[in-house]
CSV table of C-alpha atoms in Angstrom, one decimal:
chain,number,residue,atom,x,y,z
A,1,MET,CA,-7.5,-1.6,4.7
A,2,LYS,CA,-4.9,0.8,3.6
A,3,ASP,CA,-5.6,4.1,2.7
A,4,LEU,CA,-4.5,5.7,-0.3
A,5,VAL,CA,-4.7,9.1,-2.2
A,6,LEU,CA,-4.6,9.3,-5.8
A,7,GLY,CA,-3.8,13.1,-7.6
A,8,VAL,CA,-5.8,13.4,-10.5
A,9,ASP,CA,-5.6,16.3,-13.2
A,10,GLY,CA,-7.2,15.3,-16.4
A,11,THR,CA,-3.9,14.5,-18.4
A,12,ARG,CA,-3.1,10.8,-19.9
A,13,ALA,CA,-0.3,10.5,-16.9
A,14,SER,CA,-3.3,11.0,-14.4
A,15,ALA,CA,-5.4,8.3,-16.9
A,16,SER,CA,-2.4,6.1,-16.3
A,17,ALA,CA,-2.0,6.7,-12.6
A,18,THR,CA,-6.4,5.8,-11.8
A,19,GLN,CA,-5.6,2.7,-13.4
A,20,TRP,CA,-2.9,1.6,-11.5
A,21,VAL,CA,-4.6,2.4,-8.2
A,22,ALA,CA,-7.5,0.5,-9.6
A,23,GLU,CA,-5.6,-2.7,-10.3
A,24,ARG,CA,-4.2,-2.4,-7.0
A,25,CYS,CA,-7.8,-2.1,-5.3
A,26,VAL,CA,-8.1,-5.4,-7.2
A,27,ARG,CA,-5.5,-7.4,-5.1
A,28,GLU,CA,-5.8,-5.5,-1.6
A,29,PRO,CA,-8.7,-3.8,-0.7
A,30,SER,CA,-8.5,0.2,0.2
A,31,ARG,CA,-10.0,3.4,0.6
A,32,VAL,CA,-9.6,5.8,-1.9
A,33,ARG,CA,-9.3,9.5,-2.0
A,34,ILE,CA,-9.2,11.2,-5.2
A,35,VAL,CA,-8.2,14.8,-4.9
A,36,ASN,CA,-8.4,17.5,-7.6
A,37,VAL,CA,-6.3,20.7,-7.4
A,38,ILE,CA,-7.6,23.6,-8.5
A,39,GLY,CA,-5.9,27.2,-8.6
A,40,THR,CA,-7.9,30.2,-6.5
A,41,LEU,CA,-7.8,32.4,-9.8
A,42,THR,CA,-9.1,30.0,-12.5
A,43,ALA,CA,-10.9,27.5,-10.6
A,44,ASP,CA,-13.4,25.9,-12.6
A,45,ARG,CA,-15.4,23.9,-9.8
A,46,HIS,CA,-17.9,21.6,-12.7
A,47,ALA,CA,-14.8,20.4,-14.8
A,48,SER,CA,-12.7,19.8,-11.7
A,49,LEU,CA,-15.5,17.5,-10.6
A,50,GLU,CA,-15.8,15.9,-13.8
A,51,LEU,CA,-12.8,14.8,-13.2
A,52,LEU,CA,-13.0,13.8,-10.1
A,53,GLU,CA,-16.5,11.3,-10.9
A,54,ARG,CA,-14.5,9.9,-14.2
A,55,ALA,CA,-11.8,8.6,-11.6
A,56,GLU,CA,-14.2,7.2,-9.3
A,57,ARG,CA,-16.1,5.6,-12.3
A,58,VAL,CA,-12.8,3.8,-13.3
A,59,LEU,CA,-12.7,2.3,-9.6
A,60,ARG,CA,-16.2,1.5,-9.5
A,61,ASP,CA,-15.9,-0.4,-12.7
A,62,ARG,CA,-13.1,-2.2,-11.9
A,63,VAL,CA,-13.6,-3.1,-8.2
A,64,PRO,CA,-17.5,-3.1,-7.6
A,65,GLY,CA,-18.3,-1.4,-4.2
A,66,GLN,CA,-15.0,0.9,-4.1
A,67,ALA,CA,-14.9,3.1,-1.1
A,68,VAL,CA,-14.2,6.6,-2.5
A,69,GLU,CA,-13.8,10.1,-1.6
A,70,LEU,CA,-14.0,12.8,-3.6
A,71,LEU,CA,-12.1,16.1,-2.5
A,72,ARG,CA,-11.1,19.3,-4.3
A,73,ALA,CA,-8.8,21.4,-3.0
A,74,ASP,CA,-6.9,25.0,-3.5
A,75,GLY,CA,-3.3,26.4,-4.3
A,76,ALA,CA,-0.6,25.1,-4.5
A,77,VAL,CA,-0.5,21.5,-6.4
A,78,SER,CA,2.4,19.8,-4.2
A,79,ARG,CA,1.8,21.6,-0.9
A,80,ALA,CA,-2.2,20.1,-1.7
A,81,LEU,CA,-1.6,16.9,-2.1
A,82,ALA,CA,1.1,16.7,0.6
A,83,ARG,CA,-0.7,18.0,3.4
A,84,LEU,CA,-3.8,16.0,2.2
A,85,SER,CA,-1.9,12.4,2.2
A,86,ALA,CA,-0.3,12.8,5.4
A,87,GLY,CA,-0.6,9.9,7.1
A,88,ALA,CA,-1.9,7.8,4.7
A,89,ASP,CA,-0.4,4.7,3.1
A,90,LEU,CA,0.3,5.6,-0.4
A,91,LEU,CA,0.4,8.9,-2.7
A,92,VAL,CA,-0.3,8.2,-6.3
A,93,ILE,CA,0.5,10.4,-9.2
A,94,GLY,CA,1.2,10.5,-12.6
A,95,VAL,CA,4.0,11.6,-15.1
A,96,ASP,CA,4.5,12.1,-18.7
A,97,PRO,CA,8.1,11.2,-19.9
A,98,ASP,CA,7.3,12.2,-23.0
A,99,HIS,CA,6.8,16.0,-22.7
A,100,PRO,CA,9.5,17.4,-19.7
A,101,VAL,CA,9.4,20.4,-21.1
A,102,ARG,CA,6.0,20.8,-20.4
A,103,ALA,CA,6.7,19.5,-17.2
A,104,ALA,CA,9.0,22.4,-16.8
A,105,ILE,CA,7.1,24.9,-17.5
A,106,GLY,CA,4.4,23.4,-15.0
A,107,GLY,CA,6.7,23.4,-12.3
A,108,TRP,CA,7.8,20.3,-12.5
A,109,VAL,CA,4.9,18.9,-10.4
A,110,PRO,CA,5.5,15.6,-10.1
A,111,VAL,CA,9.1,16.3,-8.5
A,112,ARG,CA,7.5,18.8,-5.7
A,113,VAL,CA,5.2,16.5,-4.8
A,114,VAL,CA,7.7,13.7,-4.2
A,115,ALA,CA,9.9,16.1,-2.5
A,116,ARG,CA,7.2,17.4,0.0
A,117,ALA,CA,4.9,14.7,0.7
A,118,SER,CA,6.1,12.3,3.8
A,119,VAL,CA,4.0,9.2,2.9
A,120,PRO,CA,5.8,7.0,-0.1
A,121,VAL,CA,4.6,8.4,-3.5
A,122,CYS,CA,4.2,5.9,-6.7
A,123,VAL,CA,4.6,8.3,-9.8
A,124,VAL,CA,2.9,6.1,-12.9
A,125,PRO,CA,4.4,6.6,-16.4
A,126,ALA,CA,1.6,8.1,-19.0
A,127,GLY,CA,0.7,4.7,-21.2
A,128,TRP,CA,1.5,2.6,-18.2
A,129,THR,CA,0.3,-1.3,-19.1
A,130,GLN,CA,0.4,-3.6,-16.3
A,131,THR,CA,3.3,-6.5,-16.2
A,132,ASP,CA,4.5,-9.7,-14.4
A,133,GLY,CA,7.8,-8.2,-14.2
A,134,ASP,CA,10.1,-7.9,-10.9
A,135,VAL,CA,10.0,-4.9,-8.5
A,136,VAL,CA,13.2,-3.6,-8.9
A,137,VAL,CA,14.3,-1.7,-5.9
A,138,GLY,CA,18.3,0.3,-4.8
A,139,LEU,CA,20.0,-0.3,-2.5
A,140,ALA,CA,21.9,2.9,-1.4
A,141,ASP,CA,25.4,2.4,0.9
A,142,ASP,CA,23.5,4.3,4.0
A,143,THR,CA,19.8,4.1,5.9
A,144,SER,CA,17.7,6.1,3.3
A,145,SER,CA,17.1,2.2,1.8
A,146,ALA,CA,15.9,0.5,4.8
A,147,ALA,CA,12.3,1.1,4.4
A,148,ALA,CA,12.3,1.2,0.0
A,149,LEU,CA,13.7,-2.4,0.4
A,150,ASP,CA,10.9,-3.7,3.5
A,151,LEU,CA,8.1,-1.8,1.0
A,152,ALA,CA,10.2,-3.4,-2.3
A,153,ALA,CA,9.5,-6.7,-1.0
A,154,ARG,CA,6.3,-6.7,0.1
A,155,GLU,CA,5.2,-5.6,-3.2
A,156,ALA,CA,6.9,-8.3,-4.9
A,157,SER,CA,5.2,-10.6,-1.9
A,158,ALA,CA,1.8,-9.6,-3.2
A,159,THR,CA,2.1,-9.5,-7.2
A,160,THR,CA,4.7,-11.0,-8.5
A,161,LYS,CA,6.9,-13.1,-6.0
A,162,LYS,CA,9.9,-11.6,-7.9
A,163,LEU,CA,12.2,-9.0,-6.5
A,164,HIS,CA,15.3,-7.9,-7.7
A,165,VAL,CA,17.9,-5.7,-5.3
A,166,VAL,CA,20.4,-3.4,-7.2
A,167,HIS,CA,23.5,-1.4,-6.0
A,168,ALA,CA,25.8,0.5,-8.0
A,169,TRP,CA,29.1,1.7,-6.9
A,170,ALA,CA,31.6,3.8,-8.5
A,171,LEU,CA,35.1,4.4,-7.9
A,172,PRO,CA,36.6,7.6,-5.8
A,173,GLY,CA,37.1,10.7,-7.8
A,174,VAL,CA,40.8,10.9,-6.9
A,175,VAL,CA,43.2,8.1,-6.5
A,176,VAL,CA,46.6,9.2,-5.8
A,177,GLU,CA,48.9,5.8,-5.9
A,178,SER,CA,48.7,3.9,-8.5
A,179,SER,CA,49.2,0.4,-6.1
A,180,VAL,CA,45.4,1.8,-4.9
A,181,ILE,CA,44.3,2.2,-8.0
A,182,GLU,CA,45.5,-1.5,-8.6
A,183,GLU,CA,43.8,-2.7,-4.9
A,184,ARG,CA,41.4,-0.7,-4.6
A,185,PRO,CA,38.6,-1.3,-7.0
A,186,ASP,CA,38.3,-5.8,-6.0
A,187,ARG,CA,38.2,-4.2,-2.5
A,188,ILE,CA,35.8,-2.2,-3.1
A,189,VAL,CA,33.7,-4.8,-4.8
A,190,GLU,CA,34.1,-7.0,-2.4
A,191,GLU,CA,32.8,-4.4,0.4
A,192,HIS,CA,29.8,-3.5,-2.0
A,193,ARG,CA,28.8,-7.0,-2.1
A,194,ALA,CA,29.2,-7.5,1.5
A,195,LEU,CA,26.8,-4.8,1.9
A,196,LEU,CA,24.0,-6.0,-0.5
A,197,ASP,CA,24.9,-9.6,0.6
A,198,ALA,CA,23.5,-9.2,3.9
A,199,ALA,CA,20.8,-6.3,2.9
A,200,VAL,CA,19.6,-9.6,0.6
A,201,ARG,CA,20.1,-12.2,4.0
A,202,SER,CA,17.7,-10.1,5.9
A,203,LEU,CA,14.9,-9.9,2.7
A,204,GLN,CA,15.1,-13.6,2.4
A,205,ARG,CA,14.4,-14.3,6.1
A,206,ARG,CA,11.6,-12.5,6.3
A,207,PHE,CA,10.2,-12.6,2.7
A,208,THR,CA,10.4,-16.6,2.2
A,209,ASP,CA,8.1,-16.5,-0.7
A,210,VAL,CA,9.9,-14.1,-2.6
A,211,ASP,CA,12.7,-14.9,-5.3
A,212,ILE,CA,15.1,-12.4,-4.8
A,213,GLU,CA,18.6,-11.4,-7.1
A,214,SER,CA,20.5,-9.1,-6.8
A,215,ASP,CA,23.1,-7.5,-8.7
A,216,VAL,CA,26.5,-4.8,-7.9
A,217,VAL,CA,26.9,-2.7,-10.7
A,218,ARG,CA,29.3,0.0,-11.3
A,219,SER,CA,27.7,2.8,-12.1
A,220,SER,CA,25.6,5.3,-11.2
A,221,PRO,CA,22.2,4.5,-9.5
A,222,VAL,CA,20.3,5.9,-12.1
A,223,ASN,CA,21.7,4.2,-15.0
A,224,ALA,CA,22.0,0.9,-12.8
A,225,LEU,CA,17.9,1.0,-12.2
A,226,LEU,CA,17.0,2.1,-15.6
A,227,GLY,CA,18.8,-1.0,-16.9
A,228,HIS,CA,16.1,-3.3,-15.5
A,229,ALA,CA,13.2,-0.7,-15.8
A,230,GLU,CA,12.0,-2.2,-19.3
A,231,ARG,CA,11.2,-5.7,-17.9
A,232,ALA,CA,10.1,-4.3,-14.2
A,233,ALA,CA,6.8,-4.2,-12.6
A,234,LEU,CA,8.1,-1.1,-10.6
A,235,ILE,CA,11.0,0.7,-9.7
A,236,VAL,CA,11.6,1.2,-5.7
A,237,ILE,CA,14.1,3.7,-4.1
A,238,GLY,CA,14.4,5.0,-0.7
A,239,THR,CA,15.2,9.1,0.0
A,240,HIS,CA,16.1,11.5,2.9
A,241,HIS,CA,13.8,14.1,2.1
A,242,GLN,CA,17.0,16.2,2.1
A,243,GLY,CA,15.1,18.6,-0.9
A,244,VAL,CA,14.3,18.0,-4.2
A,245,LEU,CA,18.1,18.2,-5.7
A,246,ALA,CA,20.1,16.0,-3.2
A,247,GLY,CA,22.3,13.5,-3.9
A,248,GLY,CA,22.8,10.1,-3.6
A,249,LEU,CA,19.0,8.2,-3.9
A,250,THR,CA,17.3,10.9,-3.4
A,251,GLY,CA,15.9,14.2,-5.3
A,252,ALA,CA,18.5,13.7,-8.2
A,253,VAL,CA,18.1,10.2,-8.6
A,254,ALA,CA,14.6,10.6,-8.5
A,255,GLN,CA,14.0,13.4,-10.7
A,256,ASP,CA,16.0,11.2,-13.2
A,257,LEU,CA,14.1,8.0,-13.0
A,258,LEU,CA,10.8,10.3,-13.4
A,259,TRP,CA,11.4,11.3,-16.5
A,260,ARG,CA,13.3,8.0,-17.8
A,261,ALA,CA,11.6,5.0,-16.9
A,262,ARG,CA,8.9,3.5,-18.2
A,263,CYS,CA,7.3,1.5,-15.9
A,264,PRO,CA,6.0,3.1,-12.3
A,265,VAL,CA,8.5,4.8,-9.6
A,266,LEU,CA,7.8,4.5,-6.0
A,267,ILE,CA,10.1,7.1,-3.5
A,268,VAL,CA,10.1,5.8,0.0
A,269,PRO,CA,11.2,8.3,2.6
A,270,GLU,CA,13.6,7.0,5.2
A,271,ALA,CA,11.6,7.3,7.7
A,272,THR,CA,8.3,5.8,6.7
A,273,PRO,CA,6.8,3.3,9.1
A,274,ILE,CA,6.2,0.8,6.7
A,275,THR,CA,6.1,-2.2,8.9
A,276,ASP,CA,3.8,-0.9,11.5
A,277,ARG,CA,1.6,0.8,9.0
A,278,LEU,CA,1.4,-2.2,6.1
A,279,ASP,CA,0.8,-5.1,8.7
A,280,ALA,CA,-2.2,-3.2,10.6
């Protein structure tokens, strides 16, 4: 049985995150801890309890007998959720892509949660509805995607049976010799295709029930992934956890996806022991 932590705050995005968790519990037995974080100076504990109980009803209406624990926490949202989700299989929160200014005023809470959490975080957009689209996963040039690839394949195996692996590449910023300009692009594409093919072969050996497609795209990682977002059931990326403004498939990419993708985005820390935990 999996251990999920759901952060709720009474917003439309929070309601979508709750629905996403409920649908997940339908297909996979899980324990759910529902958390509401309240400020110590403006705490309304009665309203907090109402939020928690509302989310509990949604889960139990969808999954009668669902194991649920209600928790209130004081302090900063990102710190509290990171602390309470430590050791869990998954942390789930909502995001409202239509209101980035409001999010900025509120301190970019979803981004801060992702930056602090030590476990995979699924960020569900407001207005989410379930689809049968592909699970889309980004493959980086380094090791940061290993756990994300594994978890994405497991998600596909448990849901749509369709996985799309996307690898983005770009030419170096400065190329001096004209002969290099003529020859290098083809060689670069071959190198990136070899990296992608190796990753796909590894997944195919372990997930024989999943239909796996792949693309090498000359683009930024964000645009390459967003090209699949409208039809995707889920986008999965890995992260080094080097900070909220780190490059690569880490903070910068995660930030853009959170505010622009219209499907859930699952961010997986590089060191997450996916295989051991999800097979337990």
